[in-house]
Amino acid sequence: MHPFDVETLTAGRWRNGGGATREIVSWPVGAEGFAWRASVADIDRDGPFSAFPGVDRTLTLLAGDGVRLTSPGAFDRLLDQVGEPFGFSGDLALSAELPGGACRVLNLMVRRGSRTARVERVTGAVTPAAGHAGVLYVLRGRWRAGADGRLMTGGQGVWWDADDEAPGRAVAPLSPDAAALWADVAPVR
């Protein structure tokens, strides 16, 4: 398992200036295109989202009062509950509105036809499935991960790919207030 702390990841500004992204992982690492990608985005102001043709996306609110995503003729959705994932096609032209100011989201993207993704809020121990990749992002409390028993708190986490030795090793909460986002990335067979 590969640990990360969002606050130590390099932030890259969006081309439109509406936010910044801190990449957790883009797999395969160093490749021109990705099969799957996880990042944390700080959305600073209202504006358009970039389209990602051929990609399925899941956004989950991490902090702030929320973001309203609209795509003409497709949906109008307010994400205002921390830890509630929302999946949509990256092909869509989207715009974002921040009714309560800046917010932070977890952005998981998978290449359609290559991978599928499921994101859920968890409060108990989880174990990666063999052959799956994924991310665990701590929302609050204390968690333990990996063979070395790495301790994690809010804004920290781990990621792994299908070839890593993560399967079979549980990621477990250590405090009664523990909550995390569990993103399972499965290959399309």
mmCIF file of N, CA and C in Angstrom, residues 56-123:
data_model
loop_
_atom_site.group_PDB
_atom_site.id
_atom_site.type_symbol
_atom_site.label_atom_id
_atom_site.label_comp_id
_atom_site.label_asym_id
_atom_site.label_seq_id
_atom_site.Cartn_x
_atom_site.Cartn_y
_atom_site.Cartn_z
ATOM 1 N N ASP A 56 -15.373 7.520 -16.813
ATOM 2 C CA ASP A 56 -16.450 7.620 -15.822
ATOM 3 C C ASP A 56 -15.857 8.231 -14.560
ATOM 4 N N ARG A 57 -16.609 9.165 -13.962
ATOM 5 C CA ARG A 57 -16.112 9.916 -12.817
ATOM 6 C C ARG A 57 -17.010 9.723 -11.605
ATOM 7 N N THR A 58 -16.409 9.810 -10.432
ATOM 8 C CA THR A 58 -17.149 9.848 -9.175
ATOM 9 C C THR A 58 -16.571 10.980 -8.340
ATOM 10 N N LEU A 59 -17.426 11.943 -7.968
ATOM 11 C CA LEU A 59 -17.019 13.036 -7.076
ATOM 12 C C LEU A 59 -17.658 12.814 -5.716
ATOM 13 N N THR A 60 -16.879 13.093 -4.664
ATOM 14 C CA THR A 60 -17.380 12.963 -3.300
ATOM 15 C C THR A 60 -16.930 14.185 -2.515
ATOM 16 N N LEU A 61 -17.872 14.881 -1.893
ATOM 17 C CA LEU A 61 -17.556 16.056 -1.093
ATOM 18 C C LEU A 61 -16.738 15.658 0.130
ATOM 19 N N LEU A 62 -15.629 16.377 0.352
ATOM 20 C CA LEU A 62 -14.767 16.157 1.515
ATOM 21 C C LEU A 62 -14.910 17.265 2.546
ATOM 22 N N ALA A 63 -15.066 18.498 2.087
ATOM 23 C CA ALA A 63 -15.160 19.642 2.992
ATOM 24 C C ALA A 63 -15.853 20.797 2.283
ATOM 25 N N GLY A 64 -16.510 21.646 3.061
ATOM 26 C CA GLY A 64 -17.209 22.809 2.510
ATOM 27 C C GLY A 64 -18.709 22.582 2.480
ATOM 28 N N ASP A 65 -19.417 23.609 1.992
ATOM 29 C CA ASP A 65 -20.881 23.559 1.959
ATOM 30 C C ASP A 65 -21.437 22.868 0.729
ATOM 31 N N GLY A 66 -20.582 22.447 -0.177
ATOM 32 C CA GLY A 66 -21.054 21.675 -1.315
ATOM 33 C C GLY A 66 -20.817 22.342 -2.647
ATOM 34 N N VAL A 67 -21.165 21.578 -3.685
ATOM 35 C CA VAL A 67 -21.029 22.037 -5.058
ATOM 36 C C VAL A 67 -22.239 21.532 -5.837
ATOM 37 N N ARG A 68 -22.826 22.407 -6.636
ATOM 38 C CA ARG A 68 -23.932 22.027 -7.523
ATOM 39 C C ARG A 68 -23.347 21.784 -8.903
ATOM 40 N N LEU A 69 -23.525 20.563 -9.397
ATOM 41 C CA LEU A 69 -23.068 20.193 -10.731
ATOM 42 C C LEU A 69 -24.264 20.166 -11.667
ATOM 43 N N THR A 70 -24.136 20.824 -12.802
ATOM 44 C CA THR A 70 -25.211 20.811 -13.788
ATOM 45 C C THR A 70 -24.656 20.459 -15.154
ATOM 46 N N SER A 71 -25.459 19.673 -15.868
ATOM 47 C CA SER A 71 -25.171 19.315 -17.246
ATOM 48 C C SER A 71 -26.493 19.423 -17.990
ATOM 49 N N PRO A 72 -26.624 20.402 -18.889
ATOM 50 C CA PRO A 72 -27.896 20.622 -19.567
ATOM 51 C C PRO A 72 -28.468 19.333 -20.168
ATOM 52 N N GLY A 73 -29.708 19.039 -19.796
ATOM 53 C CA GLY A 73 -30.401 17.868 -20.307
ATOM 54 C C GLY A 73 -30.017 16.568 -19.633
ATOM 55 N N ALA A 74 -29.026 16.577 -18.731
ATOM 56 C CA ALA A 74 -28.582 15.334 -18.089
ATOM 57 C C ALA A 74 -28.898 15.318 -16.588
ATOM 58 N N PHE A 75 -28.441 16.333 -15.850
ATOM 59 C CA PHE A 75 -28.713 16.372 -14.410
ATOM 60 C C PHE A 75 -28.399 17.739 -13.832
ATOM 61 N N ASP A 76 -28.935 17.955 -12.648
ATOM 62 C CA ASP A 76 -28.664 19.113 -11.804
ATOM 63 C C ASP A 76 -28.582 18.537 -10.398
ATOM 64 N N ARG A 77 -27.369 18.448 -9.840
ATOM 65 C CA ARG A 77 -27.186 17.733 -8.582
ATOM 66 C C ARG A 77 -26.373 18.566 -7.599
ATOM 67 N N LEU A 78 -26.915 18.740 -6.400
ATOM 68 C CA LEU A 78 -26.195 19.420 -5.332
ATOM 69 C C LEU A 78 -25.533 18.372 -4.453
ATOM 70 N N LEU A 79 -24.210 18.403 -4.398
ATOM 71 C CA LEU A 79 -23.453 17.530 -3.500
ATOM 72 C C LEU A 79 -23.192 18.331 -2.238
ATOM 73 N N ASP A 80 -23.962 18.068 -1.195
ATOM 74 C CA ASP A 80 -23.806 18.856 0.024
ATOM 75 C C ASP A 80 -23.626 18.002 1.274
ATOM 76 N N GLN A 81 -23.458 16.697 1.094
ATOM 77 C CA GLN A 81 -23.228 15.797 2.225
ATOM 78 C C GLN A 81 -21.822 15.210 2.115
ATOM 79 N N VAL A 82 -20.981 15.482 3.108
ATOM 80 C CA VAL A 82 -19.625 14.935 3.117
ATOM 81 C C VAL A 82 -19.712 13.411 3.082
ATOM 82 N N GLY A 83 -18.939 12.813 2.181
ATOM 83 C CA GLY A 83 -18.875 11.361 2.097
ATOM 84 C C GLY A 83 -19.903 10.716 1.205
ATOM 85 N N GLU A 84 -20.760 11.508 0.529
ATOM 86 C CA GLU A 84 -21.767 10.945 -0.368
ATOM 87 C C GLU A 84 -21.263 11.028 -1.811
ATOM 88 N N PRO A 85 -20.941 9.872 -2.433
ATOM 89 C CA PRO A 85 -20.397 9.881 -3.795
ATOM 90 C C PRO A 85 -21.475 10.116 -4.858
ATOM 91 N N PHE A 86 -21.051 10.696 -5.992
ATOM 92 C CA PHE A 86 -21.928 10.916 -7.134
ATOM 93 C C PHE A 86 -21.167 10.561 -8.400
ATOM 94 N N GLY A 87 -21.667 9.575 -9.145
ATOM 95 C CA GLY A 87 -21.020 9.127 -10.365
ATOM 96 C C GLY A 87 -21.681 9.706 -11.600
ATOM 97 N N PHE A 88 -20.869 9.997 -12.632
ATOM 98 C CA PHE A 88 -21.390 10.553 -13.879
ATOM 99 C C PHE A 88 -20.380 10.325 -14.995
ATOM 100 N N SER A 89 -20.812 10.517 -16.213
ATOM 101 C CA SER A 89 -19.948 10.357 -17.380
ATOM 102 C C SER A 89 -19.044 11.569 -17.550
ATOM 103 N N GLY A 90 -17.769 11.322 -17.763
ATOM 104 C CA GLY A 90 -16.818 12.404 -18.025
ATOM 105 C C GLY A 90 -17.001 13.022 -19.400
ATOM 106 N N ASP A 91 -17.863 12.414 -20.249
ATOM 107 C CA ASP A 91 -18.151 12.956 -21.578
ATOM 108 C C ASP A 91 -18.981 14.239 -21.504
ATOM 109 N N LEU A 92 -19.711 14.404 -20.395
ATOM 110 C CA LEU A 92 -20.656 15.514 -20.280
ATOM 111 C C LEU A 92 -19.973 16.855 -20.052
ATOM 112 N N ALA A 93 -20.542 17.887 -20.656
ATOM 113 C CA ALA A 93 -20.127 19.262 -20.362
ATOM 114 C C ALA A 93 -20.786 19.642 -19.035
ATOM 115 N N LEU A 94 -19.996 20.005 -18.057
ATOM 116 C CA LEU A 94 -20.493 20.319 -16.711
ATOM 117 C C LEU A 94 -20.133 21.729 -16.308
ATOM 118 N N SER A 95 -20.964 22.276 -15.449
ATOM 119 C CA SER A 95 -20.560 23.497 -14.773
ATOM 120 C C SER A 95 -20.811 23.307 -13.284
ATOM 121 N N ALA A 96 -20.007 23.992 -12.482
ATOM 122 C CA ALA A 96 -20.077 23.887 -11.031
ATOM 123 C C ALA A 96 -20.441 25.233 -10.434
ATOM 124 N N GLU A 97 -21.305 25.185 -9.430
ATOM 125 C CA GLU A 97 -21.682 26.373 -8.678
ATOM 126 C C GLU A 97 -21.439 26.087 -7.207
ATOM 127 N N LEU A 98 -20.853 27.048 -6.503
ATOM 128 C CA LEU A 98 -20.527 26.891 -5.085
ATOM 129 C C LEU A 98 -21.469 27.741 -4.249
ATOM 130 N N PRO A 99 -22.600 27.185 -3.819
ATOM 131 C CA PRO A 99 -23.578 27.984 -3.081
ATOM 132 C C PRO A 99 -23.072 28.525 -1.749
ATOM 133 N N GLY A 100 -22.088 27.847 -1.132
ATOM 134 C CA GLY A 100 -21.587 28.299 0.164
ATOM 135 C C GLY A 100 -20.114 28.622 0.175
ATOM 136 N N GLY A 101 -19.508 28.800 -0.990
ATOM 137 C CA GLY A 101 -18.079 29.097 -1.062
ATOM 138 C C GLY A 101 -17.265 27.883 -1.454
ATOM 139 N N ALA A 102 -15.961 28.015 -1.361
ATOM 140 C CA ALA A 102 -15.020 26.983 -1.798
ATOM 141 C C ALA A 102 -15.287 25.644 -1.108
ATOM 142 N N CYS A 103 -14.948 24.570 -1.823
ATOM 143 C CA CYS A 103 -15.098 23.236 -1.247
ATOM 144 C C CYS A 103 -13.983 22.332 -1.751
ATOM 145 N N ARG A 104 -13.897 21.158 -1.159
ATOM 146 C CA ARG A 104 -12.893 20.146 -1.523
ATOM 147 C C ARG A 104 -13.622 18.852 -1.836
ATOM 148 N N VAL A 105 -13.198 18.178 -2.937
ATOM 149 C CA VAL A 105 -13.819 16.920 -3.348
ATOM 150 C C VAL A 105 -12.756 15.876 -3.672
ATOM 151 N N LEU A 106 -13.130 14.606 -3.490
ATOM 152 C CA LEU A 106 -12.333 13.500 -3.996
ATOM 153 C C LEU A 106 -12.847 13.205 -5.393
ATOM 154 N N ASN A 107 -11.948 13.116 -6.355
ATOM 155 C CA ASN A 107 -12.300 12.881 -7.752
ATOM 156 C C ASN A 107 -11.671 11.556 -8.174
ATOM 157 N N LEU A 108 -12.505 10.560 -8.479
ATOM 158 C CA LEU A 108 -12.023 9.271 -8.955
ATOM 159 C C LEU A 108 -12.457 9.117 -10.396
ATOM 160 N N MET A 109 -11.504 8.796 -11.278
ATOM 161 C CA MET A 109 -11.806 8.638 -12.699
ATOM 162 C C MET A 109 -11.287 7.288 -13.176
ATOM 163 N N VAL A 110 -12.108 6.592 -13.977
ATOM 164 C CA VAL A 110 -11.704 5.316 -14.568
ATOM 165 C C VAL A 110 -11.988 5.344 -16.062
ATOM 166 N N ARG A 111 -11.083 4.736 -16.816
ATOM 167 C CA ARG A 111 -11.255 4.650 -18.270
ATOM 168 C C ARG A 111 -12.355 3.628 -18.548
ATOM 169 N N ARG A 112 -13.427 4.092 -19.184
ATOM 170 C CA ARG A 112 -14.576 3.243 -19.502
ATOM 171 C C ARG A 112 -14.139 2.056 -20.368
ATOM 172 N N GLY A 113 -14.625 0.874 -20.049
ATOM 173 C CA GLY A 113 -14.269 -0.332 -20.784
ATOM 174 C C GLY A 113 -13.025 -1.015 -20.251
ATOM 175 N N SER A 114 -12.257 -0.314 -19.411
ATOM 176 C CA SER A 114 -11.038 -0.860 -18.821
ATOM 177 C C SER A 114 -11.218 -1.144 -17.330
ATOM 178 N N ARG A 115 -11.882 -0.206 -16.634
ATOM 179 C CA ARG A 115 -12.092 -0.308 -15.184
ATOM 180 C C ARG A 115 -13.495 0.176 -14.821
ATOM 181 N N THR A 116 -13.973 -0.287 -13.675
ATOM 182 C CA THR A 116 -15.185 0.249 -13.063
ATOM 183 C C THR A 116 -14.800 0.683 -11.650
ATOM 184 N N ALA A 117 -15.572 1.598 -11.094
ATOM 185 C CA ALA A 117 -15.255 2.087 -9.749
ATOM 186 C C ALA A 117 -16.513 2.177 -8.906
ATOM 187 N N ARG A 118 -16.317 1.939 -7.622
ATOM 188 C CA ARG A 118 -17.385 2.103 -6.629
ATOM 189 C C ARG A 118 -16.763 2.838 -5.449
ATOM 190 N N VAL A 119 -17.402 3.918 -5.018
ATOM 191 C CA VAL A 119 -16.929 4.678 -3.865
ATOM 192 C C VAL A 119 -18.016 4.629 -2.800
ATOM 193 N N GLU A 120 -17.615 4.355 -1.559
ATOM 194 C CA GLU A 120 -18.575 4.351 -0.461
ATOM 195 C C GLU A 120 -17.931 4.869 0.818
ATOM 196 N N ARG A 121 -18.760 5.390 1.686
ATOM 197 C CA ARG A 121 -18.320 5.851 3.007
ATOM 198 C C ARG A 121 -18.338 4.642 3.925
ATOM 199 N N VAL A 122 -17.235 4.412 4.655
ATOM 200 C CA VAL A 122 -17.138 3.251 5.542
ATOM 201 C C VAL A 122 -16.745 3.695 6.949
ATOM 202 N N THR A 123 -17.166 2.887 7.925
ATOM 203 C CA THR A 123 -16.804 3.133 9.319
ATOM 204 C C THR A 123 -16.180 1.893 9.955
#
